[in-house]
Short mmCIF file of C-alpha atoms and ligand atoms in Angstrom, two decimals:
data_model
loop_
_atom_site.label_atom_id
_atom_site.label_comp_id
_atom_site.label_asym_id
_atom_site.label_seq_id
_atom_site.Cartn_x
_atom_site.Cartn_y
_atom_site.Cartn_z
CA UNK A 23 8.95 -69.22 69.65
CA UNK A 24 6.97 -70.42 66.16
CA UNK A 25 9.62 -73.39 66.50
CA UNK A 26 9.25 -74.18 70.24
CA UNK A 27 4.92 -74.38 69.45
CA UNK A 28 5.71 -76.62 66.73
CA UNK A 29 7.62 -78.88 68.98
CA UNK A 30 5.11 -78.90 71.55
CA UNK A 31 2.24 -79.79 69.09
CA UNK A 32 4.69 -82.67 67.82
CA UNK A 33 5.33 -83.47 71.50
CA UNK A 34 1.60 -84.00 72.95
CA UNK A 35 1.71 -86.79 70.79
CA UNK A 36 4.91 -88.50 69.63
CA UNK A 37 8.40 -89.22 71.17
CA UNK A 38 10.52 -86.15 69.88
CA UNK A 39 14.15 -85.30 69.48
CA UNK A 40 14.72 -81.48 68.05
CA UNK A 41 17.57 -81.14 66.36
CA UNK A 42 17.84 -77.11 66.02
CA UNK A 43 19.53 -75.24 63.04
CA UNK A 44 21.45 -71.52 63.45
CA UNK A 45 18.87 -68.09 63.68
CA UNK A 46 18.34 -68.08 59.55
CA UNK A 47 21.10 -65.92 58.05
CA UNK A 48 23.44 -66.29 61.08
CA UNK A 49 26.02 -69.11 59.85
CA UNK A 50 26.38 -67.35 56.73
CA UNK A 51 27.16 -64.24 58.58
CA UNK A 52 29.54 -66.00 60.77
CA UNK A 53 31.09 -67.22 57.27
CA UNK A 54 31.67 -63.78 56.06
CA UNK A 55 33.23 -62.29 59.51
CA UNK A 56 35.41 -65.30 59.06
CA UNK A 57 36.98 -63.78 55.70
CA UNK A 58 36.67 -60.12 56.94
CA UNK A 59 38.81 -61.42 59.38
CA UNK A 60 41.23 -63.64 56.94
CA UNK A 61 41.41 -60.02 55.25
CA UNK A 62 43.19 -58.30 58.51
CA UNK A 63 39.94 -55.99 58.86
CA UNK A 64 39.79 -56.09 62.81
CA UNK A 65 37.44 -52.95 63.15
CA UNK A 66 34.51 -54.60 60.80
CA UNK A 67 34.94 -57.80 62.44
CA UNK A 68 34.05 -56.09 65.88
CA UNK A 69 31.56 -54.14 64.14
CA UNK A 70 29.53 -57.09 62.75
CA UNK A 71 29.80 -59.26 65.58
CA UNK A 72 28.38 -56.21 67.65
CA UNK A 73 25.38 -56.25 65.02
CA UNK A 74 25.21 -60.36 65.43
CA UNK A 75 24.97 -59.81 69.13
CA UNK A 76 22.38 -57.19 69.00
CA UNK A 77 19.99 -59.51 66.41
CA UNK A 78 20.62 -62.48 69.05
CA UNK A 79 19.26 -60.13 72.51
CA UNK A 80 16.37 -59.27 70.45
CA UNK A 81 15.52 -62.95 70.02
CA UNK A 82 16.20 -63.42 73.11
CA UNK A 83 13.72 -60.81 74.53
CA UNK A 84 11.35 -61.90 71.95
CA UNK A 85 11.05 -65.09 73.80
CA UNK A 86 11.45 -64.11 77.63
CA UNK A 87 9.51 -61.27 76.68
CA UNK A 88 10.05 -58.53 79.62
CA UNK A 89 11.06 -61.24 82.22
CA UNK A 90 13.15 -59.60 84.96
CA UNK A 91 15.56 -62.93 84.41
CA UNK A 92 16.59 -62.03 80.78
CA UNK A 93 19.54 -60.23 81.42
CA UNK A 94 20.68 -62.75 84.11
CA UNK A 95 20.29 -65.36 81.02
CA UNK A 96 22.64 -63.02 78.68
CA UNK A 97 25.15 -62.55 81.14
CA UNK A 98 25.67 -66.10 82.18
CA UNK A 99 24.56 -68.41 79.32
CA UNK A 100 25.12 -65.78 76.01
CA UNK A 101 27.60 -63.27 76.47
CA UNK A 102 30.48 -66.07 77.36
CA UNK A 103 30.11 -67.10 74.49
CA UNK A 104 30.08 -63.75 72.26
CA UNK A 105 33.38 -63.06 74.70
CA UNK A 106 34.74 -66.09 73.33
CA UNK A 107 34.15 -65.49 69.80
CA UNK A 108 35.49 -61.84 70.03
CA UNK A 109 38.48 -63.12 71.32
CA UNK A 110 39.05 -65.33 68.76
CA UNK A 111 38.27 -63.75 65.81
CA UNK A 112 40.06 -60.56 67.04
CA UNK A 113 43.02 -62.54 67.23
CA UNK A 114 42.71 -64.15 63.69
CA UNK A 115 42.12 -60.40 62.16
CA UNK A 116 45.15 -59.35 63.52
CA UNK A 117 47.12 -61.79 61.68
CA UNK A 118 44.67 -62.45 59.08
CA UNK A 119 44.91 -66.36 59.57
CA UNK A 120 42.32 -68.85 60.08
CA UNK A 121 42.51 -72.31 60.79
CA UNK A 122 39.68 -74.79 59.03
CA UNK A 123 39.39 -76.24 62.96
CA UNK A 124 39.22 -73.12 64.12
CA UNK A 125 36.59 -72.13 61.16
CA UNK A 126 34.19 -75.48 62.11
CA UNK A 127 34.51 -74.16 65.78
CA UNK A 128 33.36 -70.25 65.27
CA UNK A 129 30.54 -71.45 62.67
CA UNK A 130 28.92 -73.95 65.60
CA UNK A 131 28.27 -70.78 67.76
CA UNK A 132 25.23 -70.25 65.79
CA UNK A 133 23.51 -73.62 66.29
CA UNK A 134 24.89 -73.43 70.01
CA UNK A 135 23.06 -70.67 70.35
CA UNK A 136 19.66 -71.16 69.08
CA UNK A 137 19.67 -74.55 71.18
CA UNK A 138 19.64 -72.05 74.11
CA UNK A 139 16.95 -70.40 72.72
CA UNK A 140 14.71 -73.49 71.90
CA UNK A 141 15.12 -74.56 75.84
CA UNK A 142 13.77 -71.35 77.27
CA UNK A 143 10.99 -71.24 74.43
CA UNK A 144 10.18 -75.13 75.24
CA UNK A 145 10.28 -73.69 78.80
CA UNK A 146 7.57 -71.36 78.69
CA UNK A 147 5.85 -74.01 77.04
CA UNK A 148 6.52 -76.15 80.21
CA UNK A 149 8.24 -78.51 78.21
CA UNK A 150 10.48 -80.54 80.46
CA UNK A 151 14.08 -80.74 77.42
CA UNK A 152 17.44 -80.87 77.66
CA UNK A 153 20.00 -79.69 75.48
CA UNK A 154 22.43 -82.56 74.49
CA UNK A 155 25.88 -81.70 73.11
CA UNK A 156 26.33 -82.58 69.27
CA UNK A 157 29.91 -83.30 70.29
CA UNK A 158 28.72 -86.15 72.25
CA UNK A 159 26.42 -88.09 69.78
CA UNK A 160 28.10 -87.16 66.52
CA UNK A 161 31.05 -88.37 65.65
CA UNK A 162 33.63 -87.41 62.04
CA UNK A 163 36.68 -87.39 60.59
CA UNK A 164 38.98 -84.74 60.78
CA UNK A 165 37.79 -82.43 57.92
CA UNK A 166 36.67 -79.63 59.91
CA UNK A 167 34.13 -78.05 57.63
CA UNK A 168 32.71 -80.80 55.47
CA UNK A 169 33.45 -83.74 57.83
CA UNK A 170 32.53 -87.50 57.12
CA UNK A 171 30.34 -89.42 59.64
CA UNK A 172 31.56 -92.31 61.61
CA UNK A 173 28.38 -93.89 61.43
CA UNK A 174 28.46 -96.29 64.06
CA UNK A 175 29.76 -94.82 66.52
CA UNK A 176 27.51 -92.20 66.30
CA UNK A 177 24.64 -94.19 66.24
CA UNK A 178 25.88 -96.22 69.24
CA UNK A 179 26.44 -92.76 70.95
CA UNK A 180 23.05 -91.58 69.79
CA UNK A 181 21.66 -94.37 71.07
CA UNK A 182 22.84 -94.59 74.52
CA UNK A 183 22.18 -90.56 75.53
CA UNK A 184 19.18 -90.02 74.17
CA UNK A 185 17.62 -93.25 74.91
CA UNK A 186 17.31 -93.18 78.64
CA UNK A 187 16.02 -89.17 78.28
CA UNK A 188 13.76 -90.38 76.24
CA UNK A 189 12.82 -92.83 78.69
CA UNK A 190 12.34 -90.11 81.35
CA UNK A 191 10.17 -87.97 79.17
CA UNK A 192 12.36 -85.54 78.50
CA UNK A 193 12.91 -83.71 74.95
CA UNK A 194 16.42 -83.78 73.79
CA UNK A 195 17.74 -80.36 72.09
CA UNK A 196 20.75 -80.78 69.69
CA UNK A 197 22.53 -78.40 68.35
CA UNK A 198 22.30 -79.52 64.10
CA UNK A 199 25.33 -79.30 61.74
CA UNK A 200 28.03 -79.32 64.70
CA UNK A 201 29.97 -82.38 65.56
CA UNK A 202 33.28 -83.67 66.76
CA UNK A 203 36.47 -85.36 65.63
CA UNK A 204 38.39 -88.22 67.42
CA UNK A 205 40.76 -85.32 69.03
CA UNK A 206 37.73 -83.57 70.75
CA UNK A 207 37.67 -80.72 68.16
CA UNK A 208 34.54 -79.04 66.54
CA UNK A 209 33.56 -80.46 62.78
CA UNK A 210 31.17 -79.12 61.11
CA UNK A 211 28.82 -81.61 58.69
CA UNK A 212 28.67 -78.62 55.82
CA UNK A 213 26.28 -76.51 55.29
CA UNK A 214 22.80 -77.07 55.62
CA UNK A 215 23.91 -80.17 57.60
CA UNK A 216 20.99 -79.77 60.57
CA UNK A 217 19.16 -81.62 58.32
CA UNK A 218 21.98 -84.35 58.45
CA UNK A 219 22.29 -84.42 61.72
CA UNK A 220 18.32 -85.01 62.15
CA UNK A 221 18.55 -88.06 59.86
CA UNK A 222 21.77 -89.31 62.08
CA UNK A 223 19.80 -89.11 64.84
CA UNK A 224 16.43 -90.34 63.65
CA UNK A 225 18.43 -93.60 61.88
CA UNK A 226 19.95 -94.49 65.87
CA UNK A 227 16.99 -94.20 67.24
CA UNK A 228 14.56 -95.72 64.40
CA UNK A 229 12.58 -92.82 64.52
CA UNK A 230 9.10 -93.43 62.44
CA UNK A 231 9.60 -90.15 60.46
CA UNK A 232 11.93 -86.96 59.93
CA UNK A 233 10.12 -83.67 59.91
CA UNK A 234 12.22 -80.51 58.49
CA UNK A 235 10.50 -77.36 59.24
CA UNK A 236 12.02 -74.55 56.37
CA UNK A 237 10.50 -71.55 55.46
CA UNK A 238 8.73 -72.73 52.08
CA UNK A 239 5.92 -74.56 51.40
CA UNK A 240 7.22 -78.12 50.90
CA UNK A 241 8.90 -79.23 47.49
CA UNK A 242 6.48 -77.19 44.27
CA UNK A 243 6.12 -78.24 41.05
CA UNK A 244 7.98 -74.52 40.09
CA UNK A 245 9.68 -71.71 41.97
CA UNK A 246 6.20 -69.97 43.14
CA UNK A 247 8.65 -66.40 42.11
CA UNK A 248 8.25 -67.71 38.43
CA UNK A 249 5.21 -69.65 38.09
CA UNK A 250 1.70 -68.29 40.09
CA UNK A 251 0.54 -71.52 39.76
CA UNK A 252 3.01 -73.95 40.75
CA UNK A 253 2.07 -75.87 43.72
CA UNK A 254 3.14 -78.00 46.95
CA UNK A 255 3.57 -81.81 46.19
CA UNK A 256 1.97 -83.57 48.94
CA UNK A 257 4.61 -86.75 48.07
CA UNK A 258 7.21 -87.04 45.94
CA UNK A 259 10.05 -89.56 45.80
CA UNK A 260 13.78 -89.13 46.65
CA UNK A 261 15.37 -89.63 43.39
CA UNK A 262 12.70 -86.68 41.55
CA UNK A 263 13.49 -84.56 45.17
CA UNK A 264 16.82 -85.46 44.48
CA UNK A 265 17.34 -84.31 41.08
CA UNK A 266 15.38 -80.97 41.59
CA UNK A 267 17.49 -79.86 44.56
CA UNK A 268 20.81 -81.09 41.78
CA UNK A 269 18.75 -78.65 38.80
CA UNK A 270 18.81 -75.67 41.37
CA UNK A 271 16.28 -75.96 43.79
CA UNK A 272 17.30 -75.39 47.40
CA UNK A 273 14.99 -76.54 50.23
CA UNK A 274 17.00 -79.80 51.57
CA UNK A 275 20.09 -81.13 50.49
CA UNK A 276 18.93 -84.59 48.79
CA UNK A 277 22.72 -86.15 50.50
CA UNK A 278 21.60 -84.98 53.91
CA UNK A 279 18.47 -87.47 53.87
CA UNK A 280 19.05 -90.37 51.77
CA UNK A 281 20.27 -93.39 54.43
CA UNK A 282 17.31 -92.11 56.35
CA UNK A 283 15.15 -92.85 53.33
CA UNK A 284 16.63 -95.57 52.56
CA UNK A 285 16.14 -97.15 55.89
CA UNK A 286 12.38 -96.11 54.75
CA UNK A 287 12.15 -93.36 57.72
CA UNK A 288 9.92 -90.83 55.27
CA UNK A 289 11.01 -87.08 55.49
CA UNK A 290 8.47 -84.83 55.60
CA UNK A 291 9.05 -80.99 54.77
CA UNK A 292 7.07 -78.39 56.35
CA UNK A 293 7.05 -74.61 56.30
CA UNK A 294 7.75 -73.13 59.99
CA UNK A 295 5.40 -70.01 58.73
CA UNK A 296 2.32 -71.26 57.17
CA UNK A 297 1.29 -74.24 59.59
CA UNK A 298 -1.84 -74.73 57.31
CA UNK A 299 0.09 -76.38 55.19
CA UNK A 300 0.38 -80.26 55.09
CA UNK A 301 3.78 -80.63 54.36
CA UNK A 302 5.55 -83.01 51.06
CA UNK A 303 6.26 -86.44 52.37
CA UNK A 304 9.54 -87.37 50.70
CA UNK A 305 9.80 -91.52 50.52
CA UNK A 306 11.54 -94.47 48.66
CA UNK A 307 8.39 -95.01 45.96
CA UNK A 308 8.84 -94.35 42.41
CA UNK A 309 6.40 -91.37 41.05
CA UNK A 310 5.39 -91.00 37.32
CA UNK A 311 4.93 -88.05 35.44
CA UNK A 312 6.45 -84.59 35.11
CA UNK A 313 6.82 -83.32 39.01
CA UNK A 314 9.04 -80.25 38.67
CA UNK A 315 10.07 -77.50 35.85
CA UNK A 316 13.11 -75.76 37.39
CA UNK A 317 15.15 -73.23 36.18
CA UNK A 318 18.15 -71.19 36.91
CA UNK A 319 19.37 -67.91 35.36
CA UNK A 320 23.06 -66.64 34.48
CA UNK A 321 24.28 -69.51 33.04
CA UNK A 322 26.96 -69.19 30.41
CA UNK A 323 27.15 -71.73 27.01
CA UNK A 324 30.26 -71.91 25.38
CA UNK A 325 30.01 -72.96 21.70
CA UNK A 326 33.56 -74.90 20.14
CA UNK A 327 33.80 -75.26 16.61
CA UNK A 328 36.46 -77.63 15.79
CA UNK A 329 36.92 -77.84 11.39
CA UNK A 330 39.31 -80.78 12.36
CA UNK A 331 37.05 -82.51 15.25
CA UNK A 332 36.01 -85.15 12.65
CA UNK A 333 37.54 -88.52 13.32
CA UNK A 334 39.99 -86.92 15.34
CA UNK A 335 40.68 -88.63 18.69
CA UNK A 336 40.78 -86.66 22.45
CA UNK A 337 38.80 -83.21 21.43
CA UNK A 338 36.51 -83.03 24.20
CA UNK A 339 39.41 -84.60 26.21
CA UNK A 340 41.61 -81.36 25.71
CA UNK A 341 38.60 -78.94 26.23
CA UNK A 342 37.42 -80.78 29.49
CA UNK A 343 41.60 -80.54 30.47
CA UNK A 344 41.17 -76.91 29.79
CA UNK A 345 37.86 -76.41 32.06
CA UNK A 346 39.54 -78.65 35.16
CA UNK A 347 42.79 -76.00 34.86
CA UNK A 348 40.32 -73.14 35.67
CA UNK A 349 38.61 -74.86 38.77
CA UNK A 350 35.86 -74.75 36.58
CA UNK A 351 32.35 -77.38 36.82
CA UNK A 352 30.58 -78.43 33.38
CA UNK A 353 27.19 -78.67 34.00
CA UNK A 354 24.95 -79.05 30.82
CA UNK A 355 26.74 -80.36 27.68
CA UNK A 356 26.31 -81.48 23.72
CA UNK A 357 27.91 -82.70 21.54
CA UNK A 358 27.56 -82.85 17.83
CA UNK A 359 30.70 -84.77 15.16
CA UNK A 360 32.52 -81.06 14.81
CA UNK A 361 30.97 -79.17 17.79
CA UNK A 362 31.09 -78.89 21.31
CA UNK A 363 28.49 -76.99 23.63
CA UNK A 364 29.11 -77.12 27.29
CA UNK A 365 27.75 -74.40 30.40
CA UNK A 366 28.76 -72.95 33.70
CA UNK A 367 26.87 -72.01 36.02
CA UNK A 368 27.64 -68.80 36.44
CA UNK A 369 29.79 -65.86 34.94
CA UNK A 370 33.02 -66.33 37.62
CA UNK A 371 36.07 -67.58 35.58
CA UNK A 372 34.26 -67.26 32.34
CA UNK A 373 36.32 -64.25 30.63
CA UNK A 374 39.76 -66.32 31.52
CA UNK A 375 37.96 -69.45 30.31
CA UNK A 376 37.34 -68.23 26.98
CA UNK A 377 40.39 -66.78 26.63
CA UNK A 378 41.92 -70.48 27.56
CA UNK A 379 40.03 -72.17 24.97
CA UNK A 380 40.40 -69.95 22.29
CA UNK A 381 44.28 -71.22 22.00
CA UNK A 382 42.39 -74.46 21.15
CA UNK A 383 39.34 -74.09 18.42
CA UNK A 384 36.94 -71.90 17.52
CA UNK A 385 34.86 -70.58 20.37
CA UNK A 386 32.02 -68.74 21.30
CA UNK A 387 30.51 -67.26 24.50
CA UNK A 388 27.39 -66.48 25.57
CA UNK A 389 26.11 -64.75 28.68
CA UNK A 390 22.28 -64.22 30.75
CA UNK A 391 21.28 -68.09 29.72
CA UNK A 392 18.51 -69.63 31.52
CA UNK A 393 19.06 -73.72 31.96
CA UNK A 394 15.02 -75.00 32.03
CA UNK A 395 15.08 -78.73 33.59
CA UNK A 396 11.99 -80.79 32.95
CA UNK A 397 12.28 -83.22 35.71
CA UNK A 398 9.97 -86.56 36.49
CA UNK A 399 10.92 -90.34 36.44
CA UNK A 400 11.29 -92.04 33.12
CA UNK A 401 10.17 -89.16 31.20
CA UNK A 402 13.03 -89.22 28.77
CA UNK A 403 11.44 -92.46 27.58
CA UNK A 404 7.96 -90.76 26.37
CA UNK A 405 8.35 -89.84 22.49
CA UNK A 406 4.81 -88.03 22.93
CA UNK A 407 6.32 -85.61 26.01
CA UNK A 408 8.95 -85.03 23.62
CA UNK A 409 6.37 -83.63 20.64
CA UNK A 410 4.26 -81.70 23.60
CA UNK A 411 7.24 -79.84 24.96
CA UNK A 412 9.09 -78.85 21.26
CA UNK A 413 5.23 -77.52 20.29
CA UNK A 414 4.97 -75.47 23.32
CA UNK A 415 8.44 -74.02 22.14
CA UNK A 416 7.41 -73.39 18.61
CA UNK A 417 3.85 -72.25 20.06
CA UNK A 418 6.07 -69.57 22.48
CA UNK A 419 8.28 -69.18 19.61
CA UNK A 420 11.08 -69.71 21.81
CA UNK A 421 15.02 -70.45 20.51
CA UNK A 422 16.29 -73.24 22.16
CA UNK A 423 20.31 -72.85 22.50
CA UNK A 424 21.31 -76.79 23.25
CA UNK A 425 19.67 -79.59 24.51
CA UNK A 426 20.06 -82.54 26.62
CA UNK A 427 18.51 -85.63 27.68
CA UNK A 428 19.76 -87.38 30.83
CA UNK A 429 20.90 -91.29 31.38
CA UNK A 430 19.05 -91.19 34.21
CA UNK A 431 15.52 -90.71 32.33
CA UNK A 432 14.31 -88.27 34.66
CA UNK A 433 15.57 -84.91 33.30
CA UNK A 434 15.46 -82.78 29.87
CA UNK A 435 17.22 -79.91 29.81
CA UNK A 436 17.24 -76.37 27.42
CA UNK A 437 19.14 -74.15 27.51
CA UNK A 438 17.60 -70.85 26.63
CA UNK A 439 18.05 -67.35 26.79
CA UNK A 440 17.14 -65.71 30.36
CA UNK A 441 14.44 -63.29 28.11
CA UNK A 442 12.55 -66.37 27.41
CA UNK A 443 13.06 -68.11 30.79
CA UNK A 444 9.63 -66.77 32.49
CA UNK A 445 7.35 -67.43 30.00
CA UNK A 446 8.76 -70.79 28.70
CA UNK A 447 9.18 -72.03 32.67
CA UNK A 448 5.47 -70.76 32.90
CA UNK A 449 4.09 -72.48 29.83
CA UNK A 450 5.68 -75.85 29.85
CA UNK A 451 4.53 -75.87 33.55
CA UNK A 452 0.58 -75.20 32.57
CA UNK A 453 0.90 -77.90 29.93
CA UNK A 454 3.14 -81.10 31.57
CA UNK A 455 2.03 -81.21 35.13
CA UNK A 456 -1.48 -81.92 36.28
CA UNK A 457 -2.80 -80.26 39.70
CA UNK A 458 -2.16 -83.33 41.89
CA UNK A 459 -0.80 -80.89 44.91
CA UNK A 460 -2.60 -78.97 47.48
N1 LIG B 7 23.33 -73.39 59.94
C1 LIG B 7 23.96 -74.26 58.99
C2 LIG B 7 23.98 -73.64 57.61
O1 LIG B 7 23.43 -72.57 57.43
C3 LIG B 7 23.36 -75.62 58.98
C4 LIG B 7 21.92 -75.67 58.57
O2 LIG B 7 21.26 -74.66 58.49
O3 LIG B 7 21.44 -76.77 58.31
O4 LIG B 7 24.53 -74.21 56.72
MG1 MG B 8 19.82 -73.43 58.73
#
């Protein structure tokens, strides 16, 4: 309902397509049936889509409010659908196997869905929309769950349905995320691909701007959880966005915007629950200054000692061989003649890791480390940032593990220990960026 009033606001005075993402929560539930149902457990799978059902009437009601017509609604436009995904998914727990095509075509339920919803909330509204089928607009490859757009022909499909609605002054309603393949199956654009599928759409049709309404305010200068003072950035540029959402902060996935950006259609991000808030217009120009300290916790540093490292050719080589055997990512690393100092991002793998390296050097592990990104363009070029941020260590008295400073100029990275995280987060915040927010 919040979402249909936004629309209509945006509506009174603008040309709008919606572009609707799954009830929050509800493709990630859909994900987990999926592997209850990979793991042969037929009874929880009926169970939890019983409980999915349930949440999905109550929405429903929550919109039609006691109109005698909901249940006609369920039974005709909803419940097929729940039928359908019973039937499938009871099949697949009974022999425990799950196709990726049949994966992308469960998961799309929950975008198919909430379309349904926005209609009868744009209804109420007396909103004249239509719901137009992702299958007919966007248009992959074959990889069902992370599938790769076939940009023009998606944009000459875009263009051609939703043009002439537009014409008529009618409000398209697609389904985000879902698309198809040249076969006429369900793909799916991975997750958090609604916000893809906006910027697909808004490209065909040279939309003036992208609006993605989340549930924060905007992109902060710090995760609000961690720093009382951080703050919404009114504007901030796609390469700083960009290498916050890379650092750890998830609010939209940089990927899913950047042709639209760089077709100079700005993205703005608003939060769906505080409409007092102006939104962070995300755009092609080129910011200065710090604009974000992010951090993450439960990293894990591994420390090689190598005595014979010196001079000796294909070290890191073997040690990065070692990592790739495990399935394993590298994300922070250092480097000294004899030493090596590389993290994970979390704990999974890391016992059998360590165990893998120590056949190679000298090695050392350590758990419950915070990574603390200091993020802004150019920054890595300021000497006198440099002396600010190592006094605010000494001042905190804080032990910094490794350290790295990024090609790309725009990020300096500690790696600390998650003790130390809060208050180091909070002070280099107070001292490198300057209120410029809301
Ligand atoms: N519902 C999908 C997901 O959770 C797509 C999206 O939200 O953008 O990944
Ligand atoms: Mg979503």
């Amino acid at each position: 309902v919040e979402c249909a009033k936004i629309s209509h606001y945006a509506i009174e005075k603008h040309k709008v397509v919606i572009t609707v993402s799954a009830v929050a929560g509800v493709t990630a539930e859909l994900i987990e049936i999926i592997d209850l149902a990979k793991n042969q457990k037929p009874r929880l799978v009926k169970v939890r889509l019983n409980d999915l059902e349930a949440q999905h009437m109550t929405i429903l009601k929550g919109i039609l409010g006691s109109h005698s017509y909901v249940n006609q609604i369920w039974q005709k436009e909803i419940l097929p659908r729940f039928d359908n995904l019973r039937t499938i998914l009871h099949g697949a727990s009974l022999v425990g196997d799950i196709t990726p095509k049949t994966e992308a075509k469960i998961c799309s339920f929950g975008e198919k869905i909430a379309c349904i919803f926005m209609r009868y909330a744009l209804r109420d509204l007396n909103v004249r929309a239509q719901i137009v089928k992702a299958e007919k607009i966007i248009r992959t490859d074959s990889r069902y769950l992370e599938a790769n757009l076939y940009l023009r022909n998606s944009f000459s499909a875009c263009k051609k349905v939703l043009k002439p609605l537009l014409g008529r002054g009618i409000i398209p309603i697609i389904p985000g995320f879902v698309a198809k393949d040249t076969h006429g199956d369900n793909t799916l654009l991975g997750r958090g691909g609604s916000d893809f599928t906006a910027a697909i759409v808004a490209m065909a049709v040279k939309a003036a701007k992208i609006e993605i309404w989340t549930d924060v305010n905007g992109i902060m200068s710090a995760d609000p959880r961690i720093v009382p003072d951080a703050f919404s950035w009114q504007e901030l540029d796609l390469g700083i966005m960009s290498e916050m959402a890379y650092s750890g902060v998830k609010i939209v996935h940089p990927r899913s915007i950047e042709l639209a950006i760089q077709k100079d259609i700005p993205v703005y991000v608003f939060n769906t629950f505080n409409r007092v808030f102006r939104g962070t217009k995300v755009d092609n120009s080129k910011t200065s200054g710090v604009k974000g300290i992010v951090s993450t916790s439960g990293n894990v540093l591994f420390n090689l000692k190598n005595p014979n490292m010196l001079d000796e050719i294909g070290f890191i080589a073997d040690v990065t061989d070692i990592v790739q055997k495990e399935q394993i990512s590298i994300d922070v690393c250092a480097t000294s003649e004899t030493s090596f100092s590389f993290s994970i991002k979390d704990a999974n793998g890391s016992e059998k890791l360590l165990k893998a390296l120590s056949d190679t050097c000298e090695v050392t592990m350590l758990r419950n480390v915070a990574k603390v990104c200091i993020i802004g363009n150019d920054i890595t070029h300021d000497p006198s940032l440099f002396s600010t941020i190592f006094k605010i260590f000494a001042e905190q008295n804080i032990q910094i593990y490794t350290l790295s400073v990024s090609a790309s100029r725009n990020n300096i990275t500690f790696m600390i220990d998650d003790n130390d995280c809060k208050q180091t987060v909070n002070a280099l915040h107070g001292k490198l960026i300057s209120q410029k927010g809301e």
